[in-house]
Tab-separated table of C-alpha atoms in Angstrom:
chain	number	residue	atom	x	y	z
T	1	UNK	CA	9.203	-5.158	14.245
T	2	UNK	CA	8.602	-2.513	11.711
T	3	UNK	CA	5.735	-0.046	12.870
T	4	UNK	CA	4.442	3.031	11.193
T	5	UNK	CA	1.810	5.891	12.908
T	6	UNK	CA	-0.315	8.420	12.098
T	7	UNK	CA	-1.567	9.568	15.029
T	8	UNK	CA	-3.792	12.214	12.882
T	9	UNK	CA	-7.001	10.181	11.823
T	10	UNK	CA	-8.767	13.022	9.777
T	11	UNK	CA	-7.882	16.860	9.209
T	12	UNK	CA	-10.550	19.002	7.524
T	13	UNK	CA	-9.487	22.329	5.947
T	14	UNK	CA	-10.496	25.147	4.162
T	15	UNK	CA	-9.208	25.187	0.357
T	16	UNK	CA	-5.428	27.632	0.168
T	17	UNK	CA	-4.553	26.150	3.718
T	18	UNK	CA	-1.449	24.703	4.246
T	19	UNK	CA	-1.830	20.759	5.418
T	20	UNK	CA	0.978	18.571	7.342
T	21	UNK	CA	-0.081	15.180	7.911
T	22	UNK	CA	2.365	13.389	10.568
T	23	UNK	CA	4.016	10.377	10.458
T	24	UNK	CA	6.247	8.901	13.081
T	25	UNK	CA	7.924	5.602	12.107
T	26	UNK	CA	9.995	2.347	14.137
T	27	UNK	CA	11.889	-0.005	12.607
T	28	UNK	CA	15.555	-1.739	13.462
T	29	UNK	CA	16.493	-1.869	9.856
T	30	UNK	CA	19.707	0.587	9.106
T	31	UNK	CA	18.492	0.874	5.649
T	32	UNK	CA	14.207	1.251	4.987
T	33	UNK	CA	12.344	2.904	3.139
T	34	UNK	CA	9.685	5.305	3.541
T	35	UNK	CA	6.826	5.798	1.048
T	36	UNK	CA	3.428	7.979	1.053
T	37	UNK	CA	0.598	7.226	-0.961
T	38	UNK	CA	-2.496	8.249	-1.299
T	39	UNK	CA	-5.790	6.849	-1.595
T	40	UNK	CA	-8.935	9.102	-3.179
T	41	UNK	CA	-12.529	8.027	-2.708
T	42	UNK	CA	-12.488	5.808	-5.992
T	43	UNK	CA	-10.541	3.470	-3.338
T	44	UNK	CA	-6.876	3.010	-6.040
T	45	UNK	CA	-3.344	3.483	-3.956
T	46	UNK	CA	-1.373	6.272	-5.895
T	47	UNK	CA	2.353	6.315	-4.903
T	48	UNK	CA	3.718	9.517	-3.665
T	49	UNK	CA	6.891	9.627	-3.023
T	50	UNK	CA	10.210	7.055	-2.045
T	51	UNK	CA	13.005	7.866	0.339
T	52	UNK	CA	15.197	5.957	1.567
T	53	UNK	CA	17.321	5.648	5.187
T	54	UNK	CA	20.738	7.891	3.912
T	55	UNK	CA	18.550	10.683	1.737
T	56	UNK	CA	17.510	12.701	4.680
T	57	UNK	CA	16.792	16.008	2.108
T	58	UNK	CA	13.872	17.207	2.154
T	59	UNK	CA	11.705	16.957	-1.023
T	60	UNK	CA	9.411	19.402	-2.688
T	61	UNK	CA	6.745	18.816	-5.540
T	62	UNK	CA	4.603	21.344	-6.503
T	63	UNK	CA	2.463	22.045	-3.434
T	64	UNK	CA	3.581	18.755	-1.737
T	65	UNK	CA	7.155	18.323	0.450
T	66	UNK	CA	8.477	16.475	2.555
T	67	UNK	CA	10.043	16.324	5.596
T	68	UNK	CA	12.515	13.325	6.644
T	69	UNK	CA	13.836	13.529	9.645
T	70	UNK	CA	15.737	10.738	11.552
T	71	UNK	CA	16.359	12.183	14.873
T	72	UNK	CA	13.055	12.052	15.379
T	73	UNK	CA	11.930	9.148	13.101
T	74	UNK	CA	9.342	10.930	10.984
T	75	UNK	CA	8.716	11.619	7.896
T	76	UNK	CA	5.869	14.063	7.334
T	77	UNK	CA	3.891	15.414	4.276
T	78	UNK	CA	2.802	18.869	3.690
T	79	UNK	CA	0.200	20.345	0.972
T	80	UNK	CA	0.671	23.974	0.559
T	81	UNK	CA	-2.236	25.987	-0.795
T	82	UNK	CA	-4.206	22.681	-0.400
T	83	UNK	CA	-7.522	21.996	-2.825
T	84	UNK	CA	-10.332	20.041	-2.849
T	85	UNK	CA	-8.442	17.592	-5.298
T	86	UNK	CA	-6.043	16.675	-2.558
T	87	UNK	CA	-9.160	15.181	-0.507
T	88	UNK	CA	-8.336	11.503	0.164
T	89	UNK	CA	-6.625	9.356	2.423
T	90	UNK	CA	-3.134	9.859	2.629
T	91	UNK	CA	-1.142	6.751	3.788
T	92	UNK	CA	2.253	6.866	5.290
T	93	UNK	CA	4.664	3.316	4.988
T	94	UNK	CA	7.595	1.607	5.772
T	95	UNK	CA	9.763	-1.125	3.765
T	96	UNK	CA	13.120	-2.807	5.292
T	97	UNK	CA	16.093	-3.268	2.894
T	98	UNK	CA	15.462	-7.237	1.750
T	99	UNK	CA	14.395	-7.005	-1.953
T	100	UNK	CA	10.922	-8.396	-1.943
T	101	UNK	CA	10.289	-6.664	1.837
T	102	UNK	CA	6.758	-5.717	2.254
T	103	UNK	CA	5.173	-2.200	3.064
T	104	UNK	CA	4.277	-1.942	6.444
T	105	UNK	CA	1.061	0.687	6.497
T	106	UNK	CA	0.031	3.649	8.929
T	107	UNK	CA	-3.539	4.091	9.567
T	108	UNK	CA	-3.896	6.949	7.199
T	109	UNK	CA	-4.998	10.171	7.901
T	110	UNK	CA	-8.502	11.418	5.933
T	111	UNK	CA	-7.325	14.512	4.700
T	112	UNK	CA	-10.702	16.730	3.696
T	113	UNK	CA	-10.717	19.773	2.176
T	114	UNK	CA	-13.452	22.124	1.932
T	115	UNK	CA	-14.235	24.544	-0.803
G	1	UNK	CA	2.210	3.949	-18.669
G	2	UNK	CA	1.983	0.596	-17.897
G	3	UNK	CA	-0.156	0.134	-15.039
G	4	UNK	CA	-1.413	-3.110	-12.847
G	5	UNK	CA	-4.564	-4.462	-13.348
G	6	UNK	CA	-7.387	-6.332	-11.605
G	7	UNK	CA	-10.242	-8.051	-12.204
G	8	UNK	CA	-13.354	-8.795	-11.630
G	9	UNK	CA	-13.290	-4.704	-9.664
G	10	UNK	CA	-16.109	-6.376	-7.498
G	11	UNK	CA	-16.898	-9.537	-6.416
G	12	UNK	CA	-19.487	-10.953	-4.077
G	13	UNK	CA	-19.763	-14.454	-2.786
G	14	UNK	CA	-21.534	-16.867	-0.652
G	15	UNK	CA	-19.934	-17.527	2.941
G	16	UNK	CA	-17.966	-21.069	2.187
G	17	UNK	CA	-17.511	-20.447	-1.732
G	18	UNK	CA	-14.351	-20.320	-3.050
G	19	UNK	CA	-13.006	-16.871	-5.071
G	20	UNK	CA	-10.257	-16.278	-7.344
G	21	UNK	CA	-9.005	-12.845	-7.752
G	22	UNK	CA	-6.877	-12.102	-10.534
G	23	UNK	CA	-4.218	-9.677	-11.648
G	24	UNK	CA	-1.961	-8.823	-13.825
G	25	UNK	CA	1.682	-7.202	-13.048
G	26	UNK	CA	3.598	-4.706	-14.935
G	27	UNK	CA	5.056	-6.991	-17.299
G	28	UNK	CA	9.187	-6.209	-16.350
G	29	UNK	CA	8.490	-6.671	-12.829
G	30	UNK	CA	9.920	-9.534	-10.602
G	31	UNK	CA	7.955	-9.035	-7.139
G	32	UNK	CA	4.319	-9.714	-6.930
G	33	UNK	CA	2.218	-9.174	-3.346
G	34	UNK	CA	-1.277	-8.686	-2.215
G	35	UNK	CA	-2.449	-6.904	0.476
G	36	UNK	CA	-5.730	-6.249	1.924
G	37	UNK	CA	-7.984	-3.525	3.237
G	38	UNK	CA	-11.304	-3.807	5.204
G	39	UNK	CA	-13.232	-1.313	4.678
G	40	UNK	CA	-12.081	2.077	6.649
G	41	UNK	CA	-8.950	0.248	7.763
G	42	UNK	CA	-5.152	0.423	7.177
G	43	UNK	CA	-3.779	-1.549	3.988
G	44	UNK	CA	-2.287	-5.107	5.410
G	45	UNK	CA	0.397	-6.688	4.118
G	46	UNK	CA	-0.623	-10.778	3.284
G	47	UNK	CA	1.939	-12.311	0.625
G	48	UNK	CA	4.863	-11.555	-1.652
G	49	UNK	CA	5.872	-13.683	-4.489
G	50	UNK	CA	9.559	-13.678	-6.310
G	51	UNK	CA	10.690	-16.483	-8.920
G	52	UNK	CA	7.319	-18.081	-8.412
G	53	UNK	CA	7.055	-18.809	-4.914
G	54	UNK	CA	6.236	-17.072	-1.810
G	55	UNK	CA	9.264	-14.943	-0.804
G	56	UNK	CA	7.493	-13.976	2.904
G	57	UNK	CA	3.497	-14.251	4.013
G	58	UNK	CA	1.632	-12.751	6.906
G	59	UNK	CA	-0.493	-14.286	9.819
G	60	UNK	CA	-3.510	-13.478	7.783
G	61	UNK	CA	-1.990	-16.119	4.682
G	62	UNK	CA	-3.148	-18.918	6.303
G	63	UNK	CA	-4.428	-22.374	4.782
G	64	UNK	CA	-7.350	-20.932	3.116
G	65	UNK	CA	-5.402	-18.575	0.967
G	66	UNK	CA	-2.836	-19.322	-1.599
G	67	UNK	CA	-1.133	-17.613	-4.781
G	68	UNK	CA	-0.243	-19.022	-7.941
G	69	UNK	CA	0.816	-17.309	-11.093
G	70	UNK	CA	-0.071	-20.084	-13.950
G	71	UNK	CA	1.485	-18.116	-16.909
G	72	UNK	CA	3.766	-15.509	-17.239
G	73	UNK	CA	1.322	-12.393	-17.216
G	74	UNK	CA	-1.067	-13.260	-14.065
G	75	UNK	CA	-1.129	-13.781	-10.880
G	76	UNK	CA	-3.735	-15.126	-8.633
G	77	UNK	CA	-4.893	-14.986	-5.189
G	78	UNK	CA	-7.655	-17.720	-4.158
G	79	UNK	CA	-9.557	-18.366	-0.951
G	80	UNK	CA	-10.470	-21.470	-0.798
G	81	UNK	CA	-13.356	-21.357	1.698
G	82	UNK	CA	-14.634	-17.424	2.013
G	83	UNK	CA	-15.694	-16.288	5.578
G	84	UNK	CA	-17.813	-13.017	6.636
G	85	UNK	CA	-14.224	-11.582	7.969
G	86	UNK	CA	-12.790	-11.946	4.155
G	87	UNK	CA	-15.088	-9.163	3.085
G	88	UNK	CA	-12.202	-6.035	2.095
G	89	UNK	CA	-11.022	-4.596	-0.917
G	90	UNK	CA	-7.814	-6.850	-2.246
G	91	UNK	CA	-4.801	-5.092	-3.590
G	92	UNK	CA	-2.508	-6.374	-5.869
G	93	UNK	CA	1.183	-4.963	-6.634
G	94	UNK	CA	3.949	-5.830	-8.432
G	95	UNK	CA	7.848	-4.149	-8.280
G	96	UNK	CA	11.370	-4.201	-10.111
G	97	UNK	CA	12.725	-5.887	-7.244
G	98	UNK	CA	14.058	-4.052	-4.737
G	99	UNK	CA	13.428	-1.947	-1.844
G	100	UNK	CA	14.069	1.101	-3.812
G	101	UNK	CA	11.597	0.409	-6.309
G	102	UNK	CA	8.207	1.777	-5.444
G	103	UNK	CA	5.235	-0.648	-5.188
G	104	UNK	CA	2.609	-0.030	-8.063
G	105	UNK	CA	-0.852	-1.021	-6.950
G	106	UNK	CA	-3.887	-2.267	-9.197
G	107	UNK	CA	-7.021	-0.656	-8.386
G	108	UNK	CA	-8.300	-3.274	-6.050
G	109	UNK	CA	-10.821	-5.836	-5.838
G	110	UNK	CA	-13.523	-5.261	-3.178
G	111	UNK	CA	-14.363	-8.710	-1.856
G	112	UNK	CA	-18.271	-8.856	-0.090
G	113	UNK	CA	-19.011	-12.305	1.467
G	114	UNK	CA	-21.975	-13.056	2.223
């Protein structure tokens, strides 16, 4: 069974700190996929970012990157320089490799950043 | 940008009614789901829908829910008989069609029964 955790429930900052919000996946697949999105207080899902199983490079965006690691079975999101913008829930998830496979959710993390 | 979209954004019902939430995909895509999301709570997969029937559902599709999409732009999720534990915000999302292919998500219909 696929399983996804964020053992982090909520993280409050100061605006210009740097964020990492932890995610620790399972899954039996040799192919997945691992997503983030993120959900502000207006309640919509925004996707993130997409990686999948072989693409173990980290990513940056702007102040986000990522870090995919499969030793350890994590894939974790940092906000560098964060601002009060990037307050929302930030949701880590997990597909297989079937074409229609579902997301398989963390708990999210409440990410809140204070001016 | 072509985006998914859902209506009614709220919709509140007697326990025992019956609700129809509606959607409508990105117009290329194949894959269709809904997932749900009481209120404070993690996003939960229910159903996915490919070539217009249900490609996998969870524990939480049972008799009282089904999907249908009765033309080619929307897709539907009804419950036939609403109970208290129904109350969350509904997601719908559509995809190209494969893993790779992100999951874009309307903004939700929150779901109060009463």
């Amino acid at each position: 069974a696929q399983k996804v955790t964020q053992a982090q429930t909520e993280i409050s900052v100061v605006e210009k700190e740097d964020v990492t919000l932890d995610c620790v996946y399972e899954t039996r697949d040799t192919t997945y996929y691992l997503f983030w999105y993120k959900q502000p207080p207006s309640g919509e899902l925004a996707f993130l970012i997409r990686r999948n199983s072989f693409d173990e490079q980290n990513e940056i965006s702007g102040r986000y990157s990522w870090n995919f690691q499969k030793s350890t079975s994590s894939f974790n999101f940092t906000i560098t320089a964060s601002q009060v913008v990037d307050s929302a829930v930030y949701f880590c998830a997990l597909s297989g490799q079937g074409g229609s496979e579902k997301l398989v959710f963390g708990k999210g993390t409440k990410l809140t950043v204070n001016p | 940008e072509p985006e998914v979209t859902q209506t009614p954004s709220h919709q509140v019902t007697q326990m025992g009614q019956e609700v129809i939430l509606r959607c409508v995909p990105i117009s290329n895509h194949l894959y269709f789901y809904w997932y749900r999301q009481i209120l404070g709570q993690k996003v939960e997969f229910l159903v996915s829908f490919y070539n217009n029937e249900i490609s996998e559902k969870s524990e939480i599709f049972d008799d009282q829910f089904s999907v249908e999409r009765p033309d080619g732009s929307n897709f539907t999720l009804k419950i036939r008989s609403t109970k208290l534990e129904d109350s969350a915000m509904y997601f719908c999302a559509s995809s190209e069609g494969t893993s790779y292919n992100e999951q874009f998500f309307g903004p939700g219909t929150r779901l109060t029964v009463l």
